[in-house]
Every structure is written in structure tokens, then in C-alpha cells.
Coordinates of C-alpha atoms and ligand atoms in Angstrom, one line a residue:
M149 CA 0.0 0.0 0.0
D150 CA 1.5 3.3 -1.0
K151 CA -1.6 5.5 -0.7
V152 CA -3.0 7.5 2.1
V153 CA -6.5 6.6 3.0
T154 CA -8.6 9.2 4.8
C155 CA -12.1 8.7 6.3
M156 CA -14.5 10.7 8.5
A157 CA -16.8 9.4 11.2
P158 CA -19.5 11.3 13.1
V159 CA -20.3 11.3 16.8
N160 CA -23.4 9.5 18.2
I161 CA -25.6 10.7 21.0
A162 CA -27.0 8.0 23.3
T163 CA -30.7 8.3 24.3
I164 CA -30.4 5.1 26.4
K165 CA -27.0 5.3 28.0
Y166 CA -24.3 2.7 28.1
W167 CA -22.9 2.8 31.6
G168 CA -21.0 -0.1 33.2
K169 CA -19.0 -3.1 31.7
R170 CA -19.4 -6.8 32.4
D171 CA -15.9 -7.3 30.9
E172 CA -13.4 -4.5 31.1
H173 CA -10.9 -6.1 28.6
L174 CA -13.4 -7.0 25.8
I175 CA -15.5 -3.9 26.6
L176 CA -18.8 -5.8 27.0
P177 CA -21.6 -3.6 28.4
L178 CA -23.9 -4.4 31.3
N179 CA -26.9 -3.0 29.4
D180 CA -28.2 -2.3 25.9
S181 CA -28.0 1.3 24.6
V182 CA -29.6 3.3 21.8
S183 CA -28.2 6.3 20.0
L184 CA -28.6 8.6 17.1
T185 CA -25.6 9.3 14.8
L186 CA -25.1 12.9 13.7
D187 CA -24.4 14.1 10.3
C188 CA -20.8 13.5 9.1
D189 CA -20.4 17.1 8.1
Q190 CA -21.0 18.2 11.7
M191 CA -19.0 17.0 14.6
H192 CA -16.6 14.3 13.3
S193 CA -13.2 12.7 13.5
Q194 CA -11.1 12.6 10.4
T195 CA -8.4 10.0 10.2
S196 CA -5.6 9.3 7.7
V197 CA -3.7 6.0 7.5
V198 CA -0.6 5.1 5.7
A199 CA 1.0 1.6 5.9
G200 CA 3.8 -0.2 4.2
P201 CA 7.2 -1.7 4.5
F202 CA 8.7 1.8 4.5
V203 CA 6.8 2.9 7.7
K204 CA 9.4 2.4 10.5
K205 CA 7.0 1.8 13.4
D206 CA 3.3 2.1 14.4
T207 CA 2.5 5.7 15.3
V208 CA -0.7 7.5 16.2
M209 CA -1.1 11.3 16.2
L210 CA -4.3 12.7 17.8
N211 CA -5.0 16.4 17.3
G212 CA -1.3 17.0 16.6
H213 CA 0.1 15.1 19.6
V214 CA 1.8 11.7 19.5
M215 CA -0.2 9.1 21.4
P216 CA 1.8 6.5 23.5
I217 CA 0.7 3.3 21.8
E218 CA 2.8 1.1 24.0
T219 CA 0.8 2.0 27.1
N220 CA -2.6 2.3 25.3
E221 CA -4.1 -1.1 25.5
R222 CA -7.2 -0.1 23.4
L223 CA -5.2 1.2 20.5
Q224 CA -3.0 -1.9 20.6
R225 CA -6.1 -4.1 20.6
C226 CA -7.6 -2.3 17.6
F227 CA -4.3 -2.7 15.7
S228 CA -4.0 -6.4 16.5
L229 CA -7.6 -7.2 15.6
I230 CA -7.2 -5.5 12.3
R231 CA -4.0 -7.5 11.7
K232 CA -5.9 -10.6 12.6
L233 CA -8.5 -9.8 10.0
I234 CA -5.8 -9.1 7.4
K235 CA -4.3 -12.6 8.0
E236 CA -7.8 -14.2 7.9
K237 CA -8.5 -12.5 4.6
K238 CA -5.1 -12.5 2.9
G239 CA -3.3 -15.5 4.4
E240 CA -1.2 -16.0 7.5
N241 CA 2.1 -15.0 5.8
C242 CA 0.9 -12.1 3.8
P243 CA 3.3 -9.1 3.9
E244 CA 0.6 -6.6 4.8
A245 CA 0.1 -8.2 8.3
Q246 CA 3.7 -7.3 9.1
W247 CA 3.6 -3.7 7.9
N248 CA 3.7 -0.8 10.3
I249 CA 0.9 1.7 10.3
R250 CA 1.0 5.5 10.7
V251 CA -2.2 7.1 11.8
C252 CA -3.1 10.8 12.0
S253 CA -6.5 11.8 13.5
E254 CA -8.2 15.1 14.2
N255 CA -11.5 16.0 15.8
N256 CA -13.2 19.1 14.6
F257 CA -14.7 19.7 18.1
P258 CA -13.4 19.5 21.7
T259 CA -11.9 16.1 22.7
A260 CA -12.7 14.3 26.0
A261 CA -15.3 17.0 27.0
G262 CA -18.3 14.7 27.2
L263 CA -19.1 15.3 23.5
A264 CA -18.6 11.6 22.4
S265 CA -15.1 12.2 20.8
S266 CA -13.9 8.7 21.6
A267 CA -17.0 7.2 19.8
A268 CA -16.2 9.1 16.6
G269 CA -12.4 8.6 17.0
Y270 CA -12.3 4.9 17.4
A271 CA -15.1 4.3 14.8
C272 CA -13.1 6.4 12.4
L273 CA -9.8 4.7 13.2
V274 CA -11.2 1.2 12.6
Y275 CA -13.1 2.2 9.5
T276 CA -10.1 3.9 8.0
L277 CA -7.8 0.9 8.7
A278 CA -10.4 -1.5 7.3
N279 CA -10.5 0.7 4.1
A280 CA -6.8 0.9 3.9
F281 CA -6.5 -2.9 3.8
D282 CA -9.8 -3.6 1.9
L283 CA -11.3 -5.3 4.9
V284 CA -14.7 -3.6 5.3
T285 CA -16.8 -6.3 6.9
E286 CA -19.6 -6.7 9.5
D287 CA -16.9 -7.2 12.1
L288 CA -16.1 -3.5 12.3
P289 CA -18.5 -2.6 15.1
A290 CA -17.0 -5.3 17.3
I291 CA -13.5 -4.0 16.7
A292 CA -14.5 -0.4 17.3
R293 CA -16.2 -1.5 20.5
Q294 CA -12.9 -2.7 21.8
G295 CA -11.4 0.8 21.3
S296 CA -14.3 2.7 23.0
G297 CA -17.7 0.9 23.7
S298 CA -19.9 3.6 22.2
A299 CA -17.7 3.7 19.0
C300 CA -19.5 0.6 17.7
R301 CA -22.7 2.7 17.3
S302 CA -20.9 5.3 15.2
I303 CA -20.2 2.7 12.5
Y304 CA -23.8 3.1 11.4
G305 CA -25.9 6.2 10.6
G306 CA -29.4 7.0 11.8
F307 CA -30.7 5.3 14.9
V308 CA -28.6 2.5 16.4
H309 CA -29.1 -0.2 19.0
W310 CA -26.1 -1.7 20.7
K311 CA -27.2 -5.1 22.0
A312 CA -25.3 -5.9 25.2
G313 CA -25.4 -9.6 24.5
K314 CA -24.8 -12.5 27.0
D315 CA -21.9 -14.4 25.6
D316 CA -18.6 -14.2 27.6
L317 CA -16.6 -13.6 24.5
G318 CA -18.8 -10.9 23.1
S319 CA -19.9 -12.6 19.9
D320 CA -23.5 -11.3 20.4
S321 CA -22.5 -7.8 21.7
T322 CA -23.1 -5.9 18.5
A323 CA -24.6 -2.7 17.0
V324 CA -27.5 -2.9 14.7
Q325 CA -29.3 -0.1 12.8
I326 CA -32.8 0.5 13.9
A327 CA -33.6 3.0 11.2
T328 CA -31.6 4.9 8.6
E329 CA -30.8 8.6 8.7
A330 CA -33.6 9.2 6.2
H331 CA -36.2 7.8 8.6
W332 CA -37.0 10.8 10.7
P333 CA -35.8 13.9 8.7
E334 CA -37.8 16.3 10.9
M335 CA -35.6 15.5 13.9
R336 CA -33.1 18.2 14.9
I337 CA -30.3 18.3 17.5
I338 CA -29.0 21.3 19.3
I339 CA -25.8 21.0 21.2
L340 CA -25.2 23.5 24.0
V341 CA -21.5 23.6 24.8
V342 CA -21.5 24.6 28.5
N343 CA -17.8 23.7 29.1
D344 CA -15.4 22.3 26.5
S345 CA -12.5 21.5 28.8
H346 CA -11.4 17.9 29.5
K347 CA -13.7 16.1 32.0
K348 CA -12.2 15.3 35.4
T349 CA -13.3 11.7 35.5
S350 CA -13.2 9.7 32.2
S351 CA -16.1 7.5 31.2
T352 CA -13.9 4.5 31.7
V353 CA -13.0 5.4 35.3
G354 CA -16.5 6.7 36.1
M355 CA -18.3 3.6 35.0
K356 CA -15.8 1.2 36.7
K357 CA -16.4 3.1 40.0
S358 CA -20.2 2.9 39.4
V359 CA -20.0 -0.9 38.9
E360 CA -18.0 -1.2 42.1
T361 CA -20.0 1.1 44.3
S362 CA -23.4 2.1 43.0
E363 CA -26.3 0.2 44.6
L364 CA -28.7 1.7 42.0
L365 CA -26.8 0.4 39.0
Q366 CA -28.1 -3.1 39.1
Y367 CA -31.7 -1.8 39.4
R368 CA -31.2 0.3 36.3
V369 CA -29.6 -2.5 34.3
N370 CA -32.2 -5.2 35.2
K371 CA -35.4 -3.3 35.8
C372 CA -35.3 -0.1 33.7
V373 CA -33.2 -0.4 30.6
P374 CA -34.8 -3.5 29.0
E375 CA -38.3 -1.9 28.9
R376 CA -37.0 1.5 28.0
T377 CA -35.0 0.1 25.1
K378 CA -38.0 -1.7 23.8
D379 CA -40.2 1.4 24.2
I380 CA -37.8 3.9 22.6
I381 CA -37.2 1.6 19.6
E382 CA -41.0 1.5 19.1
A383 CA -41.1 5.3 19.5
I384 CA -38.4 5.7 16.9
I385 CA -40.0 3.4 14.4
N386 CA -43.4 5.1 14.9
K387 CA -41.8 8.6 15.0
N388 CA -43.6 9.2 18.3
F389 CA -41.6 12.3 19.4
V390 CA -43.3 12.7 22.8
K391 CA -42.5 9.2 23.9
F392 CA -39.0 9.3 22.4
A393 CA -38.3 12.6 24.2
E394 CA -39.6 11.6 27.6
I395 CA -37.7 8.3 27.6
T396 CA -34.5 10.2 26.6
M397 CA -34.8 12.7 29.5
R398 CA -35.7 10.0 32.0
D399 CA -32.7 7.9 31.0
S400 CA -30.3 10.8 31.1
N401 CA -31.5 11.7 34.6
Q402 CA -31.2 8.1 35.7
F403 CA -27.7 7.9 34.4
H404 CA -26.6 11.0 36.3
A405 CA -28.4 9.6 39.4
I406 CA -26.2 6.5 39.1
C407 CA -23.2 8.8 38.8
L408 CA -24.2 10.5 42.1
D409 CA -24.9 7.2 43.7
T410 CA -21.3 6.2 42.9
Y411 CA -18.9 6.6 45.8
P412 CA -17.1 9.0 45.8
P413 CA -19.7 10.5 43.4
C414 CA -19.0 11.4 39.7
V415 CA -20.4 14.8 39.2
Y416 CA -20.6 15.5 35.5
L417 CA -23.4 18.2 35.4
N418 CA -22.9 21.7 36.6
G419 CA -25.1 24.6 37.5
V420 CA -25.7 25.6 33.9
S421 CA -26.6 22.0 33.0
H422 CA -29.3 22.1 35.7
E423 CA -30.6 25.5 34.6
I424 CA -31.0 24.0 31.1
I425 CA -32.9 21.0 32.5
T426 CA -35.3 23.4 34.4
F427 CA -35.7 25.6 31.3
I428 CA -36.7 22.6 29.1
H429 CA -39.2 21.3 31.6
D430 CA -40.7 24.9 32.0
Y431 CA -40.8 25.2 28.3
N432 CA -42.6 21.9 27.8
D433 CA -45.0 22.7 30.7
A434 CA -45.9 26.0 29.1
A435 CA -46.5 24.3 25.7
G436 CA -48.7 21.7 27.4
H437 CA -46.7 18.8 26.1
V438 CA -43.2 17.7 25.4
K439 CA -41.7 19.7 22.5
V440 CA -38.1 19.4 23.3
S441 CA -35.9 17.0 25.3
Y442 CA -32.3 16.9 26.7
T443 CA -29.7 14.4 27.3
F444 CA -26.2 14.7 28.9
D445 CA -23.3 12.3 28.5
A446 CA -20.4 12.3 31.0
G447 CA -20.0 16.0 30.9
P448 CA -22.0 19.2 31.4
N449 CA -22.9 19.8 27.8
A450 CA -26.5 19.4 26.7
F451 CA -27.8 17.6 23.6
L452 CA -31.4 18.7 22.8
F453 CA -33.8 17.0 20.5
I454 CA -36.6 18.9 18.8
L455 CA -38.7 18.7 15.7
E456 CA -38.0 21.1 12.8
K457 CA -41.5 22.7 13.1
D458 CA -40.8 23.8 16.7
L459 CA -37.3 24.9 16.2
D460 CA -37.4 28.6 15.4
L461 CA -39.7 29.5 18.3
F462 CA -37.7 27.5 20.7
M463 CA -34.4 28.9 19.5
S464 CA -35.6 32.5 20.0
E465 CA -36.5 31.7 23.6
L466 CA -33.3 29.7 24.3
I467 CA -31.0 32.4 23.1
Q468 CA -32.7 35.0 25.4
V469 CA -32.2 32.7 28.4
F470 CA -28.8 31.3 27.5
P471 CA -26.9 34.0 25.6
S472 CA -23.7 32.9 24.1
D473 CA -21.4 34.0 27.0
K474 CA -23.3 31.4 29.2
S475 CA -23.4 28.5 26.8
K476 CA -22.3 28.2 23.2
S477 CA -25.0 26.5 21.2
K478 CA -24.3 24.6 18.1
Y479 CA -27.3 24.0 15.9
I480 CA -27.1 20.8 14.0
R481 CA -29.3 21.1 10.9
G482 CA -29.9 17.4 10.3
I483 CA -28.9 13.9 10.8
K484 CA -28.5 12.9 7.2
S485 CA -25.7 10.8 5.6
T486 CA -24.2 9.7 8.8
N487 CA -22.2 6.6 7.8
P488 CA -18.5 7.1 8.1
D489 CA -17.8 8.3 4.6
Q490 CA -14.6 7.9 2.8
V491 CA -13.4 11.3 1.5
Ligands
LIG795 O1 -17.7 4.7 25.0 P1 -17.3 5.4 26.2 O2 -16.3 4.6 27.1 O3 -16.7 6.7 25.9 O4 -18.6 5.6 27.2 C1 -19.6 6.4 26.8 C2 -20.6 6.6 27.9 C3 -21.6 7.6 27.7 O5 -21.3 8.5 26.7 C4 -21.9 8.4 29.0 C5 -23.0 7.0 27.3 C6 -23.1 6.4 25.9 O6 -23.8 5.4 25.8 O7 -22.5 7.0 25.0

């Protein structure tokens, strides 16, 4: 291979959150999760790969900084799974499996700030490597998952269901598309960037602490998520916005309740996040039904869901209450063409 392959992958926003692993090494989740993948021309990772006998050693650059691969188990795992696929496809002794790989990746939005950068990053890495070696197969979500769990959902566009599975080796822990990006074109997402600095507790550390200490986590995993997952998939298929929006808010709130039930607690939301939550509920109450919903990942930044018809009125009120010095809003115009596209 003497060409550079460059791909882009978008972030995905979970409406049913993945929180807690049953296997730390294979990154197998305790519960199912559901997400919506954004448009590739909005928040995305862009990754270039070059490989060949002339590349001296494996290197990864992220946002202009060299990443220490030797101490990064997840990067190493993605590389070795791709090499395993190369051998399966091209023969045990094929030269490509011995080549070193140089990777250069950039996010066009803040990294590690609770804006799903690792989902886009690992989906993009795996997809680009697979393209570079002509290996695009249905195994890609499983490989991306072992970089960052939520990355398996960014391999697909539209609405995606990551099934937790039961198997100890993870053969049934996989992402499937519920509906394509064309399914619900009226859906809009607004991202309110409350704080774009690095989060204090990474998702990996936070969810490990929750598994070890939260008494509520098992209740969520066994009693709440299965029914919610079924209901939100139904709401997505039927384009029932009120149901979709309510489940999304309840699940975000429950996820952050688990974070607070973790000991010592993981506090991801801040005062502005709580003001946004109050504002959304007041807005919906005044409207007489749910017109807009929120969800927060492991950070203070809000992802809002709203239908196109309600957008202009809502934005005019939002901007008055949260002028740009308080929160920077990014208005995402659509969720179209969200597969990681080769560029
Ligand atoms: O994939 P990770 O390890 O970055 O974990 C993601 C966890 C949440 O963003 C909080 C929830 C989710 O399902 O994306």
C-alpha cells in the first residue's frame, strides 16, 4: 500500500446510555444502549492512515500530539484485531500483516469533554484501517467497540441499538441499525456547549467506579433499561416524538443519578446544566406537552432533540435565556448521511 486513506466518522448521542461493563478487557456492556448518529459534516473525526514496508513503526497522532501506543491497551487491541483480519482475509504469511501503520487523526470539536469524541475517534480509526487494507466487513462494530464501547454505534448512521449480548466472548454484543438517517428527517439536534474542557473523570474510570460502588446500577440494568430500550425503539419506528423525548430525558436523569450514587460521586453536570434542564421542563409545561428533550453524556454539555416545526420559536427563547457567554450553542441542521464516509 503506498496510498494515504482518509475517512470521516461522526459522533453519536446515546438516548439510552451505556454505563457499566461486564468485561473490562473486551468492553462488554452491562446493558443495551440506543443512539442517534449525527451528520458526518457536523461533529466528526477525520483519520488518515498510511501503511507499508517503508513505515518504521506504528505511530498515532491525535490532534497534533503523539499518542503513546505502548501504554494504550485499546489502541493496541484495535491494531492487533485489524492485523488478525488481514491474516484471515489474505493469508497467515501475507506481507501486509507485518507492515507498520502510521495514523493521523483530528476531531473538529473539543476532545474528551463529554461530547462523544472517543466514539467518533475509534469508529473512524477502525473504519479507515479497514478501508486501507480492503477489509470492510460486519466485524467492524466489534473491533471499534474494543477501542471505545460507544464507538460501535458510530459505524452506522441513523438510529442504532447496541445489544449488550450475553456471551462471555462478546460474539453477540453488537450494534444494529434501527432506522436509517432518512427515517426521521424532521428530527433536529441542538448542542449546548457549556464547558469544553477535559472532563475530570473519564467514562472508563467513572463507569468502573459505578459498577464497584453504586447500589442503584443493578436496578437500572435489570429493571429499567430493558423496557426503556423496547419502548424507545418502538417510538423511533413510529416517529412518536413525545415518547422518544420523555424516555430520553428519564434515561439521562437516571444515568446521572447513578453517577451521584457512585462513591465517591462522579459529578458531570454543573449549575448551567441544571438550569438547562429546568428551562426545558418549564418550556414543555408552558407548551402543554413535550416539545423538546435533553440528554447529557459524561459532561455538562446538553444535547437537545426537537422537531423542525418547533425549532425557530424554541431557539428564539433559548437564546434569550442562555446568551452565548453562558453557553455556546451549536445547531445541527440534520442527521443525514451519517455513515463514516470515505473522503
Ligand atoms: O464509550 P465510552 O467509554 O466513551 O462511554 C460512553 C458513555 C456515555 O457517553 C456516557 C454513554 C453512551 O452510551 O454513549
